[in-house]
Structures are given as structure tokens and as C-alpha cells.
């Protein structure tokens, strides 16, 4: 049993408090996503890896943004982390027509490079590098590979987020015991939570979604879809999550409050290109049904 909470198509945008660190790009600047090259193309034979469909969806979104904003540089840009600028990698990039989307960067002094590029998201197979990135306030996750990849959209980017310790801080889950947690959420239902490591990434996605409103493209389906898939229930815990997003001036397309249920069936219905969660059990649920799970370590 889960609660699918309706989200207003547009929430009132509020000025962010000085304590919130923005990773929102300036006008015309790209959204930087750094990915280990071996997650896009496997080392064995350069076949598509777990991040390949995600990268292809980013390319599709860029094409639609360019159609309406031909002069804008406010697009996705993918940096492939690879220490060997091999001809094989370059050939794979050209084979899949990814030249205009990607560039290659070495992994030397990587964290400083990510910070210098104002990286909005970093995906790696290395838990140590991901934890280091998170310490430096960069949204980062360990990408896991399903045994068999589910088919996902080639024209629409779909990204699913967990709530606590991902979009929001882990302040609520630190409350001991279920009765204590429920009491805490009931008492603080109208108090916004502190931001988690992925708030900034959601922020830039929402900014790109809003661009269609600039030209009144209300009849056009937005090529970016965002989802909240949380273990919070649909009562005060779920409403506190939505109230927090409202306070931040952010919209999410759909929210699913599962009350502790298995996340697999919802993810199977959504079919996101990537799903971010801090719990290994939820990542395993995603992998089981062919969804690329990205673990956000919080310890």
C-alpha cells in the first residue's frame, strides 16, 4: 500500500534563505555531470554500460532545449572521467554521436577539478571517491549495474530521488524509534527540513523545466520528469517532505510515499534512468527489476 501524493504543477517560488548553498548555474552556463567513463562504456569491449541510457537521455533533452533556445548554453554537459584518452573511447563517443555532449577529463586531482567546474552531479563506481565528493558538497553517488537493464525512455529524462539523506538531510531518521519519528514529524510538519546533498541537483533540473514556461510551452510535454520515492508515509511525514519542497520553491512531478514498502514496484512503473537512495536495500530492489540504482553513502 502506498500513497501517491498530488503535486501542484507550479508552486510559489520563494527566495532561498542565506544558509542554503546554491549549485544553480548562472544564466547560460551548463549543468555539469561528471561520470566515470567505464560506467558509460564498459572496459571489456566498450559496450554500453549502466550510465549509457542516462547519457543518451541527456542528449535528447539538450536537442529539445536547443530547438527553443538555440543560443543558450544552459544545457547538460557530461564529463567522462578517464585517465587514458584512448582512441577506443573517442571512437565510442563518435559512434554514438556524443561529441557535442561529452568531453574527457583525467582523474588526477579529481575533487578539485569537480569543484572548479561547478559540477552538479558526480557518478562513480568508487565509494571512496563518492564519499570524498560528498564531503566537498558535490552531489555524488555510487552507480550500480543491474543484471539485466530495463527499457527506459529515449526521449524523456526520468530521475527518481529518495527523500531523507538524499534531497533532505538525515535529521529525521536520526530520531530513535518509529513512535519518536512519527511524533517528531507531526510536531514539525510545517517546519522545512535542512537540505540534503541532492537538493542542488534537483534545483537545476527544475530550472531547466521552467524554461519551457518562458515561451508558454504549456501544451508541450516537458522532456524532464522528476520523482520523489520515499519510505515516508502519506500522513505528516509525507506532507513534511512536500512542505519542505514548497518552502524551497521547488516542484517535483510525482511523489510516492510508500510507508516502508518495497520501492521496486513503483520504480518498475516509473522506469527512471537513475534512482538515488542512501539505503542498500532500496538500491537492491531497483537492481532486481533492472533499474540503475545509485547509492548515496551517508556514513
CSV table of C-alpha atoms in Angstrom, one decimal:
chain,number,residue,atom,x,y,z
A,1,UNK,CA,0.0,0.0,0.0
A,2,UNK,CA,1.4,3.4,-0.9
A,3,UNK,CA,0.3,7.0,-1.1
A,4,UNK,CA,0.7,8.9,-4.3
A,5,UNK,CA,0.6,12.5,-3.3
A,6,UNK,CA,-0.5,15.0,-5.8
A,7,UNK,CA,1.9,17.8,-6.6
A,8,UNK,CA,0.8,21.3,-7.8
A,9,UNK,CA,2.0,21.9,-11.3
A,10,UNK,CA,3.6,25.1,-10.1
A,11,UNK,CA,4.4,26.0,-6.5
A,12,UNK,CA,5.1,29.6,-5.5
A,13,UNK,CA,8.8,30.3,-5.8
A,14,UNK,CA,10.3,31.7,-2.7
A,15,UNK,CA,13.6,33.4,-2.1
A,16,UNK,CA,16.1,31.0,-0.6
A,17,UNK,CA,17.5,31.7,2.8
A,18,UNK,CA,21.2,32.7,3.0
A,19,UNK,CA,22.1,29.4,4.7
A,20,UNK,CA,21.3,27.4,1.6
A,21,UNK,CA,24.2,26.8,-0.7
A,22,UNK,CA,23.1,27.0,-4.4
A,23,UNK,CA,24.6,25.0,-7.2
A,24,UNK,CA,22.3,26.5,-9.7
A,25,UNK,CA,24.1,27.5,-12.9
A,26,UNK,CA,24.3,31.2,-13.9
A,27,UNK,CA,22.3,32.2,-17.0
A,28,UNK,CA,23.7,30.4,-20.0
A,29,UNK,CA,26.0,28.1,-18.1
A,30,UNK,CA,25.8,24.3,-18.5
A,31,UNK,CA,24.7,21.7,-16.0
A,32,UNK,CA,27.8,19.7,-15.4
A,33,UNK,CA,27.5,15.9,-14.8
A,34,UNK,CA,30.8,14.0,-14.3
A,35,UNK,CA,30.7,10.3,-14.8
A,36,UNK,CA,33.3,7.6,-14.7
A,37,UNK,CA,33.8,6.6,-18.4
A,38,UNK,CA,33.6,2.9,-17.6
A,39,UNK,CA,30.0,3.4,-16.4
A,40,UNK,CA,29.1,4.7,-19.9
A,41,UNK,CA,31.2,2.3,-21.9
A,42,UNK,CA,32.4,-1.0,-20.3
A,43,UNK,CA,36.2,-1.6,-20.2
A,44,UNK,CA,35.8,-5.1,-21.7
A,45,UNK,CA,34.5,-4.2,-25.1
A,46,UNK,CA,33.3,-0.6,-24.9
A,47,UNK,CA,29.7,-1.8,-25.0
A,48,UNK,CA,27.0,0.4,-23.3
A,49,UNK,CA,27.4,0.5,-19.5
A,50,UNK,CA,24.8,1.3,-16.8
A,51,UNK,CA,25.0,5.1,-17.4
A,52,UNK,CA,24.7,4.9,-21.2
A,53,UNK,CA,20.9,5.3,-21.3
A,54,UNK,CA,21.1,8.2,-18.9
A,55,UNK,CA,23.6,9.9,-21.1
A,56,UNK,CA,21.5,9.3,-24.2
A,57,UNK,CA,18.5,10.9,-22.4
A,58,UNK,CA,20.6,13.9,-21.5
A,59,UNK,CA,21.4,14.3,-25.2
A,60,UNK,CA,17.7,14.1,-26.1
A,61,UNK,CA,16.8,16.8,-23.6
A,62,UNK,CA,19.6,19.0,-25.0
A,63,UNK,CA,18.2,18.7,-28.5
A,64,UNK,CA,14.8,19.8,-27.3
A,65,UNK,CA,16.2,22.7,-25.4
A,66,UNK,CA,18.2,23.8,-28.3
A,67,UNK,CA,15.1,23.8,-30.5
A,68,UNK,CA,13.5,26.5,-28.4
A,69,UNK,CA,16.7,28.2,-27.1
A,70,UNK,CA,19.3,27.9,-30.0
A,71,UNK,CA,21.7,30.5,-28.5
A,72,UNK,CA,21.6,29.2,-24.9
A,73,UNK,CA,24.5,27.2,-23.4
A,74,UNK,CA,22.3,26.2,-20.4
A,75,UNK,CA,22.4,22.6,-21.4
A,76,UNK,CA,23.6,19.3,-19.9
A,77,UNK,CA,27.4,18.7,-20.3
A,78,UNK,CA,28.9,15.3,-19.5
A,79,UNK,CA,32.5,15.0,-18.4
A,80,UNK,CA,33.8,11.5,-18.8
A,81,UNK,CA,36.5,10.7,-16.2
A,82,UNK,CA,39.1,8.5,-17.8
A,83,UNK,CA,42.9,8.5,-17.3
A,84,UNK,CA,43.7,7.2,-20.8
A,85,UNK,CA,42.5,9.4,-23.6
A,86,UNK,CA,42.4,6.3,-25.8
A,87,UNK,CA,41.3,6.2,-29.4
A,88,UNK,CA,38.9,3.4,-28.4
A,89,UNK,CA,37.0,5.7,-26.1
A,90,UNK,CA,36.9,8.5,-28.6
A,91,UNK,CA,35.6,6.2,-31.3
A,92,UNK,CA,32.8,5.0,-29.0
A,93,UNK,CA,31.9,8.6,-28.3
A,94,UNK,CA,31.8,9.3,-32.1
A,95,UNK,CA,29.9,6.1,-32.8
A,96,UNK,CA,27.0,7.2,-30.6
A,97,UNK,CA,27.1,10.8,-31.7
A,98,UNK,CA,28.0,12.1,-28.3
A,99,UNK,CA,30.8,14.6,-29.3
A,100,UNK,CA,28.7,17.7,-28.6
A,101,UNK,CA,27.6,16.4,-25.2
A,102,UNK,CA,30.8,15.0,-23.7
A,103,UNK,CA,34.4,15.7,-23.0
A,104,UNK,CA,37.1,13.6,-21.4
A,105,UNK,CA,39.0,14.6,-18.2
A,106,UNK,CA,41.6,12.7,-16.3
A,107,UNK,CA,41.0,11.6,-12.7
A,108,UNK,CA,44.1,13.3,-11.4
A,109,UNK,CA,43.3,15.8,-8.6
A,110,UNK,CA,39.7,15.0,-9.4
A,111,UNK,CA,37.8,16.6,-6.5
A,112,UNK,CA,39.5,20.0,-7.1
A,113,UNK,CA,38.6,19.7,-10.8
A,114,UNK,CA,35.0,18.9,-10.0
A,115,UNK,CA,34.8,21.9,-7.7
A,116,UNK,CA,36.5,24.1,-10.2
A,117,UNK,CA,33.9,23.1,-12.9
A,118,UNK,CA,31.0,23.7,-10.5
A,119,UNK,CA,30.0,20.1,-11.0
A,120,UNK,CA,26.3,19.4,-10.2
A,121,UNK,CA,26.5,15.6,-10.1
A,122,UNK,CA,29.3,13.0,-9.9
A,123,UNK,CA,28.7,9.3,-10.6
A,124,UNK,CA,31.4,6.8,-10.0
A,125,UNK,CA,31.9,3.1,-9.2
A,126,UNK,CA,34.3,4.1,-6.3
A,127,UNK,CA,32.7,4.6,-2.9
A,128,UNK,CA,35.8,6.3,-1.6
A,129,UNK,CA,35.7,9.0,-4.4
A,130,UNK,CA,32.0,9.5,-3.9
A,131,UNK,CA,32.3,10.0,-0.2
A,132,UNK,CA,35.1,12.5,-0.8
A,133,UNK,CA,32.9,14.4,-3.3
A,134,UNK,CA,30.0,14.5,-0.8
A,135,UNK,CA,32.4,15.9,1.9
A,136,UNK,CA,33.1,18.7,-0.6
A,137,UNK,CA,29.4,19.5,-1.1
A,138,UNK,CA,29.1,17.8,-4.5
A,139,UNK,CA,26.1,15.6,-5.2
A,140,UNK,CA,27.6,12.2,-5.8
A,141,UNK,CA,26.6,8.6,-5.8
A,142,UNK,CA,28.0,5.1,-6.5
A,143,UNK,CA,26.3,3.7,-9.6
A,144,UNK,CA,25.3,0.1,-9.5
A,145,UNK,CA,24.7,-2.2,-12.5
A,146,UNK,CA,21.6,-4.3,-12.8
A,147,UNK,CA,21.9,-7.8,-14.1
A,148,UNK,CA,19.6,-7.0,-16.9
A,149,UNK,CA,18.8,-3.4,-17.8
A,150,UNK,CA,15.1,-2.4,-18.1
A,151,UNK,CA,14.0,-0.5,-21.2
A,152,UNK,CA,13.7,3.2,-20.5
A,153,UNK,CA,12.6,6.2,-22.4
A,154,UNK,CA,14.9,7.5,-25.2
A,155,UNK,CA,13.2,10.9,-25.4
A,156,UNK,CA,12.4,11.8,-21.8
A,157,UNK,CA,14.8,12.1,-18.9
A,158,UNK,CA,13.4,10.5,-15.7
A,159,UNK,CA,15.1,10.8,-12.4
A,160,UNK,CA,13.9,9.4,-9.1
A,161,UNK,CA,15.1,10.6,-5.7
A,162,UNK,CA,14.8,9.2,-2.2
A,163,UNK,CA,14.0,11.9,0.4
A,164,UNK,CA,15.9,11.6,3.7
A,165,UNK,CA,19.7,11.8,3.3
A,166,UNK,CA,19.3,12.5,-0.4
A,167,UNK,CA,17.1,15.5,-1.1
A,168,UNK,CA,16.7,16.3,2.6
A,169,UNK,CA,19.1,16.0,5.4
A,170,UNK,CA,19.1,12.8,7.6
A,171,UNK,CA,17.9,14.8,10.7
A,172,UNK,CA,14.5,13.0,10.9
A,173,UNK,CA,15.9,9.5,10.5
A,174,UNK,CA,18.2,10.1,13.4
A,175,UNK,CA,15.2,10.3,15.8
A,176,UNK,CA,15.1,6.9,17.6
A,177,UNK,CA,12.2,4.6,17.1
A,178,UNK,CA,9.1,4.7,14.9
A,179,UNK,CA,6.9,6.3,17.6
A,180,UNK,CA,9.5,9.0,18.1
A,181,UNK,CA,9.9,9.6,14.4
A,182,UNK,CA,6.1,9.9,13.9
A,183,UNK,CA,5.8,12.3,16.8
A,184,UNK,CA,8.7,14.4,15.5
A,185,UNK,CA,7.2,14.7,12.0
A,186,UNK,CA,3.7,15.5,13.4
A,187,UNK,CA,5.2,18.3,15.6
A,188,UNK,CA,7.4,19.6,12.8
A,189,UNK,CA,5.1,19.0,9.7
A,190,UNK,CA,5.3,22.7,8.8
A,191,UNK,CA,9.0,23.1,9.6
A,192,UNK,CA,11.2,22.6,6.5
A,193,UNK,CA,14.0,20.1,6.8
A,194,UNK,CA,17.6,21.1,6.1
A,195,UNK,CA,18.9,20.4,2.6
A,196,UNK,CA,20.5,17.1,1.7
A,197,UNK,CA,23.3,16.5,-0.8
A,198,UNK,CA,21.0,16.3,-3.9
A,199,UNK,CA,18.9,19.4,-3.3
A,200,UNK,CA,21.1,21.4,-5.7
A,201,UNK,CA,20.8,18.9,-8.5
A,202,UNK,CA,17.1,18.9,-8.2
A,203,UNK,CA,17.2,22.7,-8.3
A,204,UNK,CA,19.0,22.8,-11.7
A,205,UNK,CA,16.6,20.2,-13.1
A,206,UNK,CA,13.6,22.4,-12.0
A,207,UNK,CA,15.3,25.4,-13.5
A,208,UNK,CA,15.6,23.7,-16.9
A,209,UNK,CA,11.9,22.5,-16.6
A,210,UNK,CA,10.8,26.1,-16.0
A,211,UNK,CA,12.5,27.3,-19.2
A,212,UNK,CA,9.5,25.9,-21.2
A,213,UNK,CA,7.2,28.3,-19.3
A,214,UNK,CA,9.3,31.3,-20.6
A,215,UNK,CA,7.9,30.6,-24.1
A,216,UNK,CA,4.5,29.4,-22.8
A,217,UNK,CA,5.1,25.8,-24.0
A,218,UNK,CA,2.3,24.5,-21.7
A,219,UNK,CA,1.0,22.2,-24.5
A,220,UNK,CA,4.4,20.5,-24.9
A,221,UNK,CA,5.4,17.6,-22.7
A,222,UNK,CA,8.4,18.5,-20.7
A,223,UNK,CA,11.4,16.2,-21.5
A,224,UNK,CA,12.5,16.1,-17.9
A,225,UNK,CA,10.5,14.3,-15.2
A,226,UNK,CA,11.4,14.1,-11.5
A,227,UNK,CA,10.0,11.8,-8.9
A,228,UNK,CA,10.2,11.5,-5.1
A,229,UNK,CA,10.1,7.9,-4.0
A,230,UNK,CA,10.3,7.9,-0.2
A,231,UNK,CA,9.8,5.4,2.6
A,232,UNK,CA,7.9,8.1,4.5
A,233,UNK,CA,4.2,7.5,4.9
A,234,UNK,CA,1.4,9.7,3.4
A,235,UNK,CA,0.5,11.4,6.7
A,236,UNK,CA,2.6,14.0,8.4
A,237,UNK,CA,5.9,12.5,7.3
A,238,UNK,CA,4.9,12.8,3.6
A,239,UNK,CA,3.4,16.2,4.0
A,240,UNK,CA,6.5,17.5,5.7
A,241,UNK,CA,8.5,16.4,2.7
A,242,UNK,CA,6.2,18.3,0.3
A,243,UNK,CA,6.1,21.3,2.6
A,244,UNK,CA,9.9,21.4,2.6
A,245,UNK,CA,10.0,21.4,-1.2
A,246,UNK,CA,7.4,24.1,-1.2
A,247,UNK,CA,9.5,26.2,1.2
A,248,UNK,CA,12.4,25.8,-1.2
A,249,UNK,CA,10.3,26.9,-4.1
A,250,UNK,CA,10.9,23.6,-5.9
A,251,UNK,CA,8.4,21.3,-7.7
A,252,UNK,CA,8.6,17.6,-8.2
A,253,UNK,CA,6.4,15.9,-10.8
A,254,UNK,CA,5.2,13.0,-8.8
A,255,UNK,CA,5.7,11.9,-5.2
A,256,UNK,CA,5.2,8.4,-3.8
A,257,UNK,CA,5.1,7.9,-0.1
A,258,UNK,CA,5.5,4.2,0.5
A,259,UNK,CA,5.3,3.9,4.2
A,260,UNK,CA,8.2,1.4,4.3
A,261,UNK,CA,7.1,-0.8,1.4
A,262,UNK,CA,9.4,-2.2,-1.3
A,263,UNK,CA,10.3,0.5,-3.8
A,264,UNK,CA,10.7,-1.9,-6.6
A,265,UNK,CA,7.1,-1.9,-8.0
A,266,UNK,CA,6.9,1.9,-8.1
A,267,UNK,CA,10.3,2.1,-9.8
A,268,UNK,CA,9.2,-0.5,-12.3
A,269,UNK,CA,6.2,1.6,-13.2
A,270,UNK,CA,8.2,4.9,-13.4
A,271,UNK,CA,11.2,3.4,-15.2
A,272,UNK,CA,13.7,6.1,-14.3
A,273,UNK,CA,17.1,6.3,-15.9
A,274,UNK,CA,18.7,6.6,-12.4
A,275,UNK,CA,17.4,6.3,-8.9
A,276,UNK,CA,19.2,7.8,-5.9
A,277,UNK,CA,18.9,6.3,-2.4
A,278,UNK,CA,21.0,6.1,0.7
A,279,UNK,CA,19.8,2.6,1.7
A,280,UNK,CA,21.5,-0.5,0.1
A,281,UNK,CA,18.2,-2.5,0.4
A,282,UNK,CA,16.4,0.0,-1.8
A,283,UNK,CA,19.2,0.0,-4.3
A,284,UNK,CA,18.9,-3.8,-4.4
A,285,UNK,CA,15.2,-3.5,-5.0
A,286,UNK,CA,15.9,-1.3,-8.0
A,287,UNK,CA,18.6,-3.5,-9.4
A,288,UNK,CA,16.3,-6.5,-9.2
A,289,UNK,CA,13.9,-5.0,-11.7
A,290,UNK,CA,16.6,-3.7,-14.0
A,291,UNK,CA,16.7,0.0,-12.8
A,292,UNK,CA,20.1,1.6,-12.3
A,293,UNK,CA,20.4,2.3,-8.6
A,294,UNK,CA,22.8,5.0,-7.4
A,295,UNK,CA,23.8,4.7,-3.7
A,296,UNK,CA,24.4,7.9,-1.7
A,297,UNK,CA,26.5,6.8,1.3
A,298,UNK,CA,25.7,8.9,4.4
A,299,UNK,CA,28.2,7.3,6.8
